[in-house]
Short mmCIF file of C-alpha atoms in Angstrom, two decimals:
data_model
loop_
_atom_site.label_atom_id
_atom_site.label_comp_id
_atom_site.label_asym_id
_atom_site.label_seq_id
_atom_site.Cartn_x
_atom_site.Cartn_y
_atom_site.Cartn_z
CA UNK A 1 -7.82 -19.59 27.82
CA UNK A 2 -11.45 -19.48 29.01
CA UNK A 3 -10.87 -16.02 30.47
CA UNK A 4 -10.40 -14.63 26.96
CA UNK A 5 -13.90 -15.47 25.92
CA UNK A 6 -15.56 -12.18 26.77
CA UNK A 7 -13.10 -10.02 24.87
CA UNK A 8 -14.63 -8.64 21.68
CA UNK A 9 -12.03 -7.84 19.06
CA UNK A 10 -12.36 -6.19 15.66
CA UNK A 11 -9.57 -6.75 13.14
CA UNK A 12 -9.22 -4.06 10.45
CA UNK A 13 -6.88 -4.85 7.57
CA UNK A 14 -7.15 -4.85 3.77
CA UNK A 15 -5.03 -8.02 3.50
CA UNK A 16 -7.95 -10.46 3.42
CA UNK A 17 -5.89 -13.66 3.70
CA UNK A 18 -3.90 -12.25 6.60
CA UNK A 19 -6.85 -10.91 8.56
CA UNK A 20 -8.97 -14.05 8.10
CA UNK A 21 -6.16 -16.37 9.23
CA UNK A 22 -5.35 -14.16 12.20
CA UNK A 23 -9.04 -14.06 13.13
CA UNK A 24 -9.20 -17.86 13.03
CA UNK A 25 -6.15 -18.14 15.30
CA UNK A 26 -7.55 -15.64 17.80
CA UNK A 27 -10.91 -17.43 17.81
CA UNK A 28 -9.06 -20.65 18.65
CA UNK A 29 -7.85 -18.71 21.70
CA UNK A 30 -11.50 -18.07 22.61
CA UNK A 31 -11.68 -14.41 21.63
CA UNK A 32 -14.80 -13.06 19.92
CA UNK A 33 -13.42 -11.78 16.66
CA UNK A 34 -14.94 -9.89 13.73
CA UNK A 35 -13.15 -8.64 10.65
CA UNK A 36 -13.53 -5.70 8.28
CA UNK A 37 -11.30 -4.76 5.36
CA UNK A 38 -11.03 -0.98 5.41
CA UNK A 39 -11.39 2.07 7.61
CA UNK A 40 -14.86 3.09 6.43
CA UNK A 41 -16.21 -0.39 7.23
CA UNK A 42 -14.60 -0.17 10.66
CA UNK A 43 -16.31 3.15 11.40
CA UNK A 44 -19.74 1.86 10.34
CA UNK A 45 -19.14 -1.29 12.41
CA UNK A 46 -18.46 0.58 15.64
CA UNK A 47 -21.64 2.60 15.22
CA UNK A 48 -23.57 -0.67 15.59
CA UNK A 49 -21.32 -2.89 17.74
CA UNK A 50 -18.83 -1.94 20.44
CA UNK A 51 -15.70 -4.07 20.39
CA UNK A 52 -13.39 -3.92 23.40
CA UNK A 53 -10.26 -3.83 21.29
CA UNK A 54 -9.62 -2.91 17.66
CA UNK A 55 -6.49 -4.18 15.92
CA UNK A 56 -5.96 -1.65 13.15
CA UNK A 57 -3.69 -1.57 10.09
CA UNK A 58 -2.36 1.80 8.92
CA UNK A 59 -1.98 1.61 5.15
CA UNK A 60 -5.32 0.67 3.69
CA UNK A 61 -7.29 1.75 0.63
CA UNK A 62 -9.26 4.93 1.29
CA UNK A 63 -8.91 6.16 4.86
CA UNK A 64 -5.44 5.89 6.42
CA UNK A 65 -5.31 4.05 9.76
CA UNK A 66 -4.36 7.23 11.64
CA UNK A 67 -7.53 8.92 10.34
CA UNK A 68 -9.55 5.87 11.34
CA UNK A 69 -8.04 5.97 14.84
CA UNK A 70 -8.88 9.68 15.13
CA UNK A 71 -12.51 8.98 14.15
CA UNK A 72 -12.83 5.96 16.48
CA UNK A 73 -11.68 8.07 19.39
CA UNK A 74 -14.22 10.76 18.42
CA UNK A 75 -17.09 8.25 18.21
CA UNK A 76 -16.26 5.84 21.06
CA UNK A 77 -13.19 6.92 22.98
CA UNK A 78 -13.35 3.96 25.34
CA UNK A 79 -12.53 1.44 22.59
CA UNK A 80 -8.91 0.36 22.86
CA UNK A 81 -6.95 0.48 19.60
CA UNK A 82 -3.80 -1.48 18.86
CA UNK A 83 -2.00 -0.58 15.65
CA UNK A 84 -0.64 -3.57 13.73
CA UNK A 85 1.17 -2.40 10.64
CA UNK A 86 3.72 -3.56 8.09
CA UNK A 87 5.56 -0.28 7.73
CA UNK A 88 4.63 2.25 10.32
CA UNK A 89 7.14 5.02 10.85
CA UNK A 90 8.23 6.44 14.21
CA UNK A 91 6.13 9.48 13.33
CA UNK A 92 3.08 7.22 12.83
CA UNK A 93 3.73 5.60 16.21
CA UNK A 94 4.03 8.97 17.92
CA UNK A 95 0.84 10.20 16.25
CA UNK A 96 -1.05 7.00 17.12
CA UNK A 97 -0.06 7.23 20.79
CA UNK A 98 -0.95 10.92 20.87
CA UNK A 99 -4.41 10.09 19.55
CA UNK A 100 -4.92 7.52 22.30
CA UNK A 101 -3.76 4.34 20.58
CA UNK A 102 -3.04 1.66 23.19
CA UNK A 103 -0.02 0.08 21.50
CA UNK A 104 1.88 -0.08 18.25
CA UNK A 105 3.03 -3.43 16.81
CA UNK A 106 4.81 -4.28 13.61
CA UNK A 107 3.86 -7.10 11.24
CA UNK A 108 4.53 -9.96 11.27
CA UNK A 109 3.86 -9.96 15.02
CA UNK A 110 3.92 -13.04 17.21
CA UNK A 111 0.43 -14.28 18.08
CA UNK A 112 1.35 -14.57 21.78
CA UNK A 113 2.54 -10.98 21.85
CA UNK A 114 -0.60 -9.77 20.09
CA UNK A 115 -2.79 -11.80 22.43
CA UNK A 116 -0.95 -10.39 25.46
CA UNK A 117 -1.46 -6.83 24.17
CA UNK A 118 -5.16 -7.45 23.51
CA UNK A 119 -5.60 -8.80 27.06
CA UNK A 120 -3.63 -5.88 28.48
CA UNK A 121 -5.80 -3.40 26.56
CA UNK A 122 -8.95 -5.15 27.75
CA UNK A 123 -7.75 -5.19 31.40
CA UNK A 124 -6.94 -1.48 31.14
CA UNK A 125 -10.45 -0.77 29.85
CA UNK A 126 -11.99 -2.94 32.57
CA UNK A 127 -9.91 -1.28 35.31
CA UNK A 128 -11.04 2.14 34.13
CA UNK A 129 -14.66 1.00 34.22
CA UNK A 130 -14.28 -0.35 37.75
CA UNK A 131 -12.69 2.91 38.92
CA UNK A 132 -15.39 4.89 37.14
CA UNK A 133 -18.09 2.84 38.84
CA UNK A 134 -16.47 3.53 42.20
CA UNK A 135 -16.50 7.29 41.51
CA UNK A 136 -20.08 7.09 40.26
CA UNK A 137 -21.17 5.29 43.41
CA UNK A 138 -19.62 8.13 45.41
CA UNK A 139 -21.63 10.56 43.30
CA UNK A 140 -18.73 12.00 41.28
CA UNK A 141 -20.17 11.44 37.80
CA UNK A 142 -17.83 13.97 36.12
CA UNK A 143 -14.75 12.11 37.32
CA UNK A 144 -16.34 8.78 36.35
CA UNK A 145 -16.98 10.05 32.78
CA UNK A 146 -13.43 11.45 32.56
CA UNK A 147 -11.95 8.09 33.51
CA UNK A 148 -14.06 6.14 31.02
CA UNK A 149 -13.19 8.57 28.25
CA UNK A 150 -9.51 8.42 29.28
CA UNK A 151 -9.36 12.18 29.71
CA UNK A 152 -6.62 13.82 31.75
CA UNK B 1 35.01 38.28 -21.33
CA UNK B 2 34.32 38.03 -17.57
CA UNK B 3 30.61 38.69 -18.25
CA UNK B 4 30.61 35.87 -20.85
CA UNK B 5 32.23 33.55 -18.30
CA UNK B 6 29.63 34.50 -15.73
CA UNK B 7 26.81 33.74 -18.19
CA UNK B 8 28.41 30.40 -19.05
CA UNK B 9 28.77 29.61 -15.36
CA UNK B 10 25.10 30.51 -14.82
CA UNK B 11 24.01 28.26 -17.69
CA UNK B 12 26.16 25.43 -16.33
CA UNK B 13 24.72 25.96 -12.85
CA UNK B 14 21.15 25.98 -14.11
CA UNK B 15 21.84 22.86 -16.22
CA UNK B 16 23.29 21.00 -13.24
CA UNK B 17 20.39 22.10 -11.03
CA UNK B 18 17.90 20.71 -13.55
CA UNK B 19 19.95 17.56 -13.92
CA UNK B 20 20.13 17.09 -10.15
CA UNK B 21 16.39 17.64 -9.89
CA UNK B 22 15.82 14.99 -12.56
CA UNK B 23 18.09 12.50 -10.77
CA UNK B 24 16.39 13.26 -7.45
CA UNK B 25 12.95 12.64 -8.99
CA UNK B 26 14.07 9.38 -10.54
CA UNK B 27 15.48 8.29 -7.20
CA UNK B 28 12.18 9.21 -5.53
CA UNK B 29 10.39 7.08 -8.10
CA UNK B 30 12.73 4.13 -7.46
CA UNK B 31 12.29 4.70 -3.72
CA UNK B 32 8.51 4.64 -4.14
CA UNK B 33 8.71 1.33 -6.07
CA UNK B 34 11.00 -0.20 -3.42
CA UNK B 35 8.90 0.93 -0.48
CA UNK B 36 5.69 -0.36 -2.08
CA UNK B 37 7.49 -3.63 -2.88
CA UNK B 38 8.87 -4.12 0.64
CA UNK B 39 5.45 -3.35 2.12
CA UNK B 40 3.87 -5.99 -0.09
CA UNK B 41 6.54 -8.58 0.69
CA UNK B 42 6.10 -7.91 4.38
CA UNK B 43 2.39 -8.55 4.03
CA UNK B 44 3.05 -11.76 2.11
CA UNK B 45 5.39 -12.89 4.91
CA UNK B 46 2.77 -12.02 7.52
CA UNK B 47 0.22 -14.21 5.71
CA UNK B 48 2.76 -17.08 5.52
CA UNK B 49 3.59 -16.70 9.20
CA UNK B 50 -0.09 -16.75 10.24
CA UNK B 51 -0.84 -19.72 7.96
CA UNK B 52 2.06 -21.72 9.39
CA UNK B 53 0.93 -20.64 12.87
CA UNK B 54 -2.59 -21.85 12.15
CA UNK B 55 -1.32 -25.33 11.23
CA UNK B 56 0.67 -25.31 14.48
CA UNK B 57 -2.46 -24.27 16.39
CA UNK B 58 -4.54 -27.04 14.85
CA UNK B 59 -1.94 -29.59 15.92
CA UNK B 60 -1.27 -28.01 19.33
CA UNK B 61 -4.91 -27.69 20.26
CA UNK B 62 -5.41 -31.34 19.32
CA UNK B 63 -7.86 -30.67 16.57
CA UNK B 64 -6.18 -32.78 13.91
CA UNK B 65 -7.77 -36.11 14.65
CA UNK B 66 -10.79 -35.66 12.44
CA UNK B 67 -10.83 -35.89 8.67
CA UNK B 68 -12.34 -32.39 8.55
CA UNK B 69 -9.33 -30.88 10.36
CA UNK B 70 -6.87 -32.73 8.16
CA UNK B 71 -8.71 -31.32 5.15
CA UNK B 72 -8.33 -27.87 6.67
CA UNK B 73 -4.58 -28.38 7.05
CA UNK B 74 -4.39 -29.40 3.38
CA UNK B 75 -6.35 -26.24 2.48
CA UNK B 76 -3.90 -24.10 4.48
CA UNK B 77 -0.85 -25.72 2.87
CA UNK B 78 -2.40 -25.05 -0.56
CA UNK B 79 -2.92 -21.39 0.38
CA UNK B 80 0.73 -21.24 1.53
CA UNK B 81 1.81 -22.56 -1.89
CA UNK B 82 -0.38 -19.97 -3.64
CA UNK B 83 1.02 -17.21 -1.45
CA UNK B 84 4.59 -18.28 -2.25
CA UNK B 85 3.76 -18.26 -5.98
CA UNK B 86 2.33 -14.74 -5.69
CA UNK B 87 5.40 -13.58 -3.78
CA UNK B 88 7.72 -15.14 -6.40
CA UNK B 89 5.76 -13.39 -9.19
CA UNK B 90 6.17 -10.11 -7.37
CA UNK B 91 9.91 -10.67 -6.85
CA UNK B 92 10.25 -11.52 -10.55
CA UNK B 93 8.79 -8.11 -11.44
CA UNK B 94 11.25 -6.32 -9.14
CA UNK B 95 14.05 -8.39 -10.65
CA UNK B 96 13.04 -7.20 -14.13
CA UNK B 97 12.82 -3.62 -12.88
CA UNK B 98 16.33 -3.90 -11.41
CA UNK B 99 17.80 -5.40 -14.59
CA UNK B 100 16.27 -2.54 -16.56
CA UNK B 101 18.56 -0.17 -14.69
CA UNK B 102 21.76 -2.09 -15.44
CA UNK B 103 22.39 -0.60 -18.89
CA UNK B 104 21.38 2.76 -20.34
CA UNK B 105 19.94 1.04 -23.42
CA UNK B 106 18.64 -2.45 -24.02
CA UNK B 107 16.19 -4.44 -26.15
CA UNK B 108 13.01 -5.31 -24.27
CA UNK B 109 9.33 -6.02 -24.59
CA UNK B 110 7.30 -2.93 -23.81
CA UNK B 111 4.41 -4.99 -22.41
CA UNK B 112 6.70 -6.62 -19.84
CA UNK B 113 8.07 -3.18 -18.98
CA UNK B 114 4.54 -1.79 -18.43
CA UNK B 115 3.43 -4.86 -16.47
CA UNK B 116 6.41 -4.48 -14.14
CA UNK B 117 5.34 -0.93 -13.41
CA UNK B 118 1.70 -1.92 -12.94
CA UNK B 119 2.51 -4.77 -10.55
CA UNK B 120 5.08 -2.82 -8.55
CA UNK B 121 2.80 0.17 -8.12
CA UNK B 122 -0.41 -1.79 -7.59
CA UNK B 123 -0.52 -1.28 -3.80
CA UNK B 124 0.17 2.46 -4.14
CA UNK B 125 -2.63 2.77 -6.72
CA UNK B 126 -5.07 0.50 -4.82
CA UNK B 127 -4.64 2.63 -1.73
CA UNK B 128 -6.13 5.49 -3.69
CA UNK B 129 -8.98 3.10 -4.61
CA UNK B 130 -8.20 3.54 -8.29
CA UNK B 131 -8.04 0.64 -10.71
CA UNK B 132 -5.21 0.33 -13.24
CA UNK B 133 -6.19 -1.68 -16.33
CA UNK B 134 -4.33 -2.79 -19.42
CA UNK B 135 -5.48 -3.04 -23.01
CA UNK B 136 -2.48 -4.43 -24.87
CA UNK B 137 -2.26 -5.10 -28.58
CA UNK B 138 -0.92 -8.44 -29.83
CA UNK B 139 2.35 -8.85 -31.78
CA UNK B 140 4.44 -6.15 -30.21
CA UNK B 141 8.06 -5.97 -31.45
CA UNK B 142 10.99 -5.56 -29.07
CA UNK B 143 12.07 -2.00 -28.51
CA UNK B 144 15.58 -0.61 -27.99
CA UNK B 145 15.47 2.08 -25.35
CA UNK B 146 15.81 2.73 -21.63
CA UNK B 147 13.11 0.81 -19.70
CA UNK B 148 13.58 2.74 -16.46
CA UNK B 149 13.09 6.08 -18.20
CA UNK B 150 9.98 4.83 -19.99
CA UNK B 151 8.60 3.56 -16.70
CA UNK B 152 9.46 6.87 -15.06
CA UNK B 153 7.74 8.84 -17.84
CA UNK B 154 4.64 6.65 -17.50
CA UNK B 155 4.77 7.08 -13.73
CA UNK B 156 4.85 10.88 -14.19
CA UNK B 157 1.64 10.72 -16.25
CA UNK B 158 -0.08 8.18 -13.98
CA UNK B 159 0.92 10.12 -10.85
CA UNK B 160 -0.73 13.28 -12.25
CA UNK B 161 -3.97 11.36 -12.86
CA UNK B 162 -3.82 9.71 -9.42
CA UNK B 163 -3.68 13.16 -7.89
CA UNK B 164 -6.74 14.38 -9.80
CA UNK B 165 -8.97 11.31 -9.92
CA UNK B 166 -11.60 10.53 -7.31
CA UNK B 167 -11.81 7.07 -5.75
CA UNK B 168 -13.38 4.26 -7.81
CA UNK B 169 -11.90 5.74 -11.00
CA UNK B 170 -9.88 3.79 -13.58
CA UNK B 171 -6.70 4.39 -15.52
CA UNK B 172 -6.38 2.37 -18.71
CA UNK B 173 -3.03 1.73 -20.37
CA UNK B 174 -3.49 0.91 -24.03
CA UNK B 175 -0.79 -0.06 -26.51
CA UNK B 176 -0.77 -0.01 -30.31
CA UNK B 177 1.88 -0.77 -32.91
CA UNK B 178 1.74 1.07 -36.23
CA UNK B 179 4.16 2.68 -38.73
CA UNK B 180 7.21 1.30 -36.94
CA UNK B 181 6.22 3.06 -33.76
CA UNK B 182 4.72 1.94 -30.48
CA UNK B 183 1.98 4.03 -28.92
CA UNK B 184 1.24 3.84 -25.19
CA UNK B 185 -1.95 5.69 -24.35
CA UNK B 186 -2.87 6.45 -20.75
CA UNK B 187 -6.60 7.08 -20.39
CA UNK B 188 -8.11 8.24 -17.09
CA UNK B 189 -11.80 7.46 -16.49
CA UNK B 190 -13.63 8.91 -13.53
CA UNK B 191 -14.56 12.04 -11.62
CA UNK B 192 -11.99 14.75 -11.03
CA UNK B 193 -11.19 16.17 -7.59
CA UNK B 194 -8.99 18.96 -6.23
CA UNK B 195 -6.04 17.95 -4.06
CA UNK B 196 -2.86 19.66 -2.94
CA UNK B 197 -0.79 16.46 -2.99
CA UNK B 198 2.85 17.02 -3.95
CA UNK B 199 4.04 15.18 -7.05
CA UNK B 200 7.39 13.44 -7.50
CA UNK B 201 7.48 14.58 -11.13
CA UNK B 202 6.91 18.24 -12.02
CA UNK B 203 6.41 19.73 -15.50
CA UNK B 204 10.11 20.55 -15.99
CA UNK B 205 11.16 17.00 -15.17
CA UNK B 206 8.41 15.66 -17.43
CA UNK B 207 9.73 17.72 -20.38
CA UNK B 208 13.30 16.74 -19.58
CA UNK B 209 12.57 13.02 -19.60
CA UNK B 210 10.65 13.33 -22.89
CA UNK B 211 13.70 15.01 -24.44
CA UNK B 212 16.07 12.42 -23.02
CA UNK B 213 14.02 9.53 -24.38
CA UNK B 214 13.44 11.18 -27.75
CA UNK B 215 9.76 10.30 -27.72
CA UNK B 216 6.75 12.24 -28.95
CA UNK B 217 3.77 12.97 -26.80
CA UNK B 218 0.31 13.53 -28.21
CA UNK B 219 -2.94 14.50 -26.52
CA UNK B 220 -6.08 13.26 -28.24
CA UNK B 221 -8.19 14.92 -25.58
CA UNK B 222 -7.07 17.04 -22.66
CA UNK B 223 -6.96 13.91 -20.50
CA UNK B 224 -5.62 11.17 -22.80
CA UNK B 225 -1.85 11.10 -23.24
CA UNK B 226 -0.04 9.00 -25.84
CA UNK B 227 3.67 8.29 -25.72
CA UNK B 228 4.98 7.48 -29.20
CA UNK B 229 8.16 5.43 -29.19
CA UNK B 230 10.07 4.78 -32.39
CA UNK B 231 11.03 1.12 -32.75
CA UNK B 232 14.74 1.30 -33.44
CA UNK B 233 16.92 -1.82 -33.78
CA UNK B 234 13.86 -4.00 -33.20
CA UNK B 235 13.76 -7.60 -34.23
CA UNK B 236 10.59 -8.31 -36.18
CA UNK B 237 11.17 -12.05 -35.77
CA UNK B 238 11.12 -11.70 -32.01
CA UNK B 239 7.51 -10.71 -31.36
CA UNK B 240 5.79 -11.49 -28.11
#
């Protein structure tokens, strides 16, 4: 479990009891977890702190999760976003993936599954960084930037 | 004669089209209530699942030996009880909503009918960051009418305000009882915005449901709407 300890996770959900309990459980698994309760708070948060993975609800007061995802990817494309929603439709899932969402889970999700997805998302981010560094060392900065920003 | 038949057929067709539109809108309203309800229940279940999981974690990770951790487990079990109570309250409101559809007419308390609507739509309204408040009068007699249609009519008015109100606005539902009639006033408070959101209830359906219910509508200002319901077959001894 020690290897989880460098992963910074932001949970975004308007269900305060749910998000606080989930945060506590993930912290017990040595993740660094912060919580916010709506999309606008999430966007201000990422302007100051860069989490590795964001676990994002879709239906929240104010900004819809899909809009939040779109904005996150505009501000910091390298942040991995996992959607965790009570009632996401297939259309929502398709849209989320199109916008660069890493995965799409439905509530109530198993903690082990969520943890596995968070680790997977973090590894993916790390692997892209390593590849980007390799390109940068060879002098190909354009390719390095493309990889970090997950561009085709 | 054939022309007369054609006109009659046209009238019948137009009547059925309006009727079908009304039924479709009412079904959309019921669908909205059910989808909001199932979303809420799913969230309640997710909280219960995480709370139970947290107790399991505390035991599994061997953190239950201290008095502090045992206190935490007691705190979690209390929050599970509270969550179950909230869920039961929510289910009770859906139960009332469902029973309201069983008969075309029944005797019921208008405050319970409004509260059902408020609770069942709370998530939908909160998502728009608008607050729904009640200002109910005391000593309201039972009313003999169709609760679903009253809820639908109120939904039509609330939905229109939801479309036009900016976030952080309020909608107040006020009731009065006077001259053997019940007045339900819906008062929006807040800034107005322009949206192109599609409504479940259009003007034709709104007029139709008013006719069906036999209620009067009055507008004190351009924004405030009052539904006036005559209290027929009410029991004055049965006031809540």
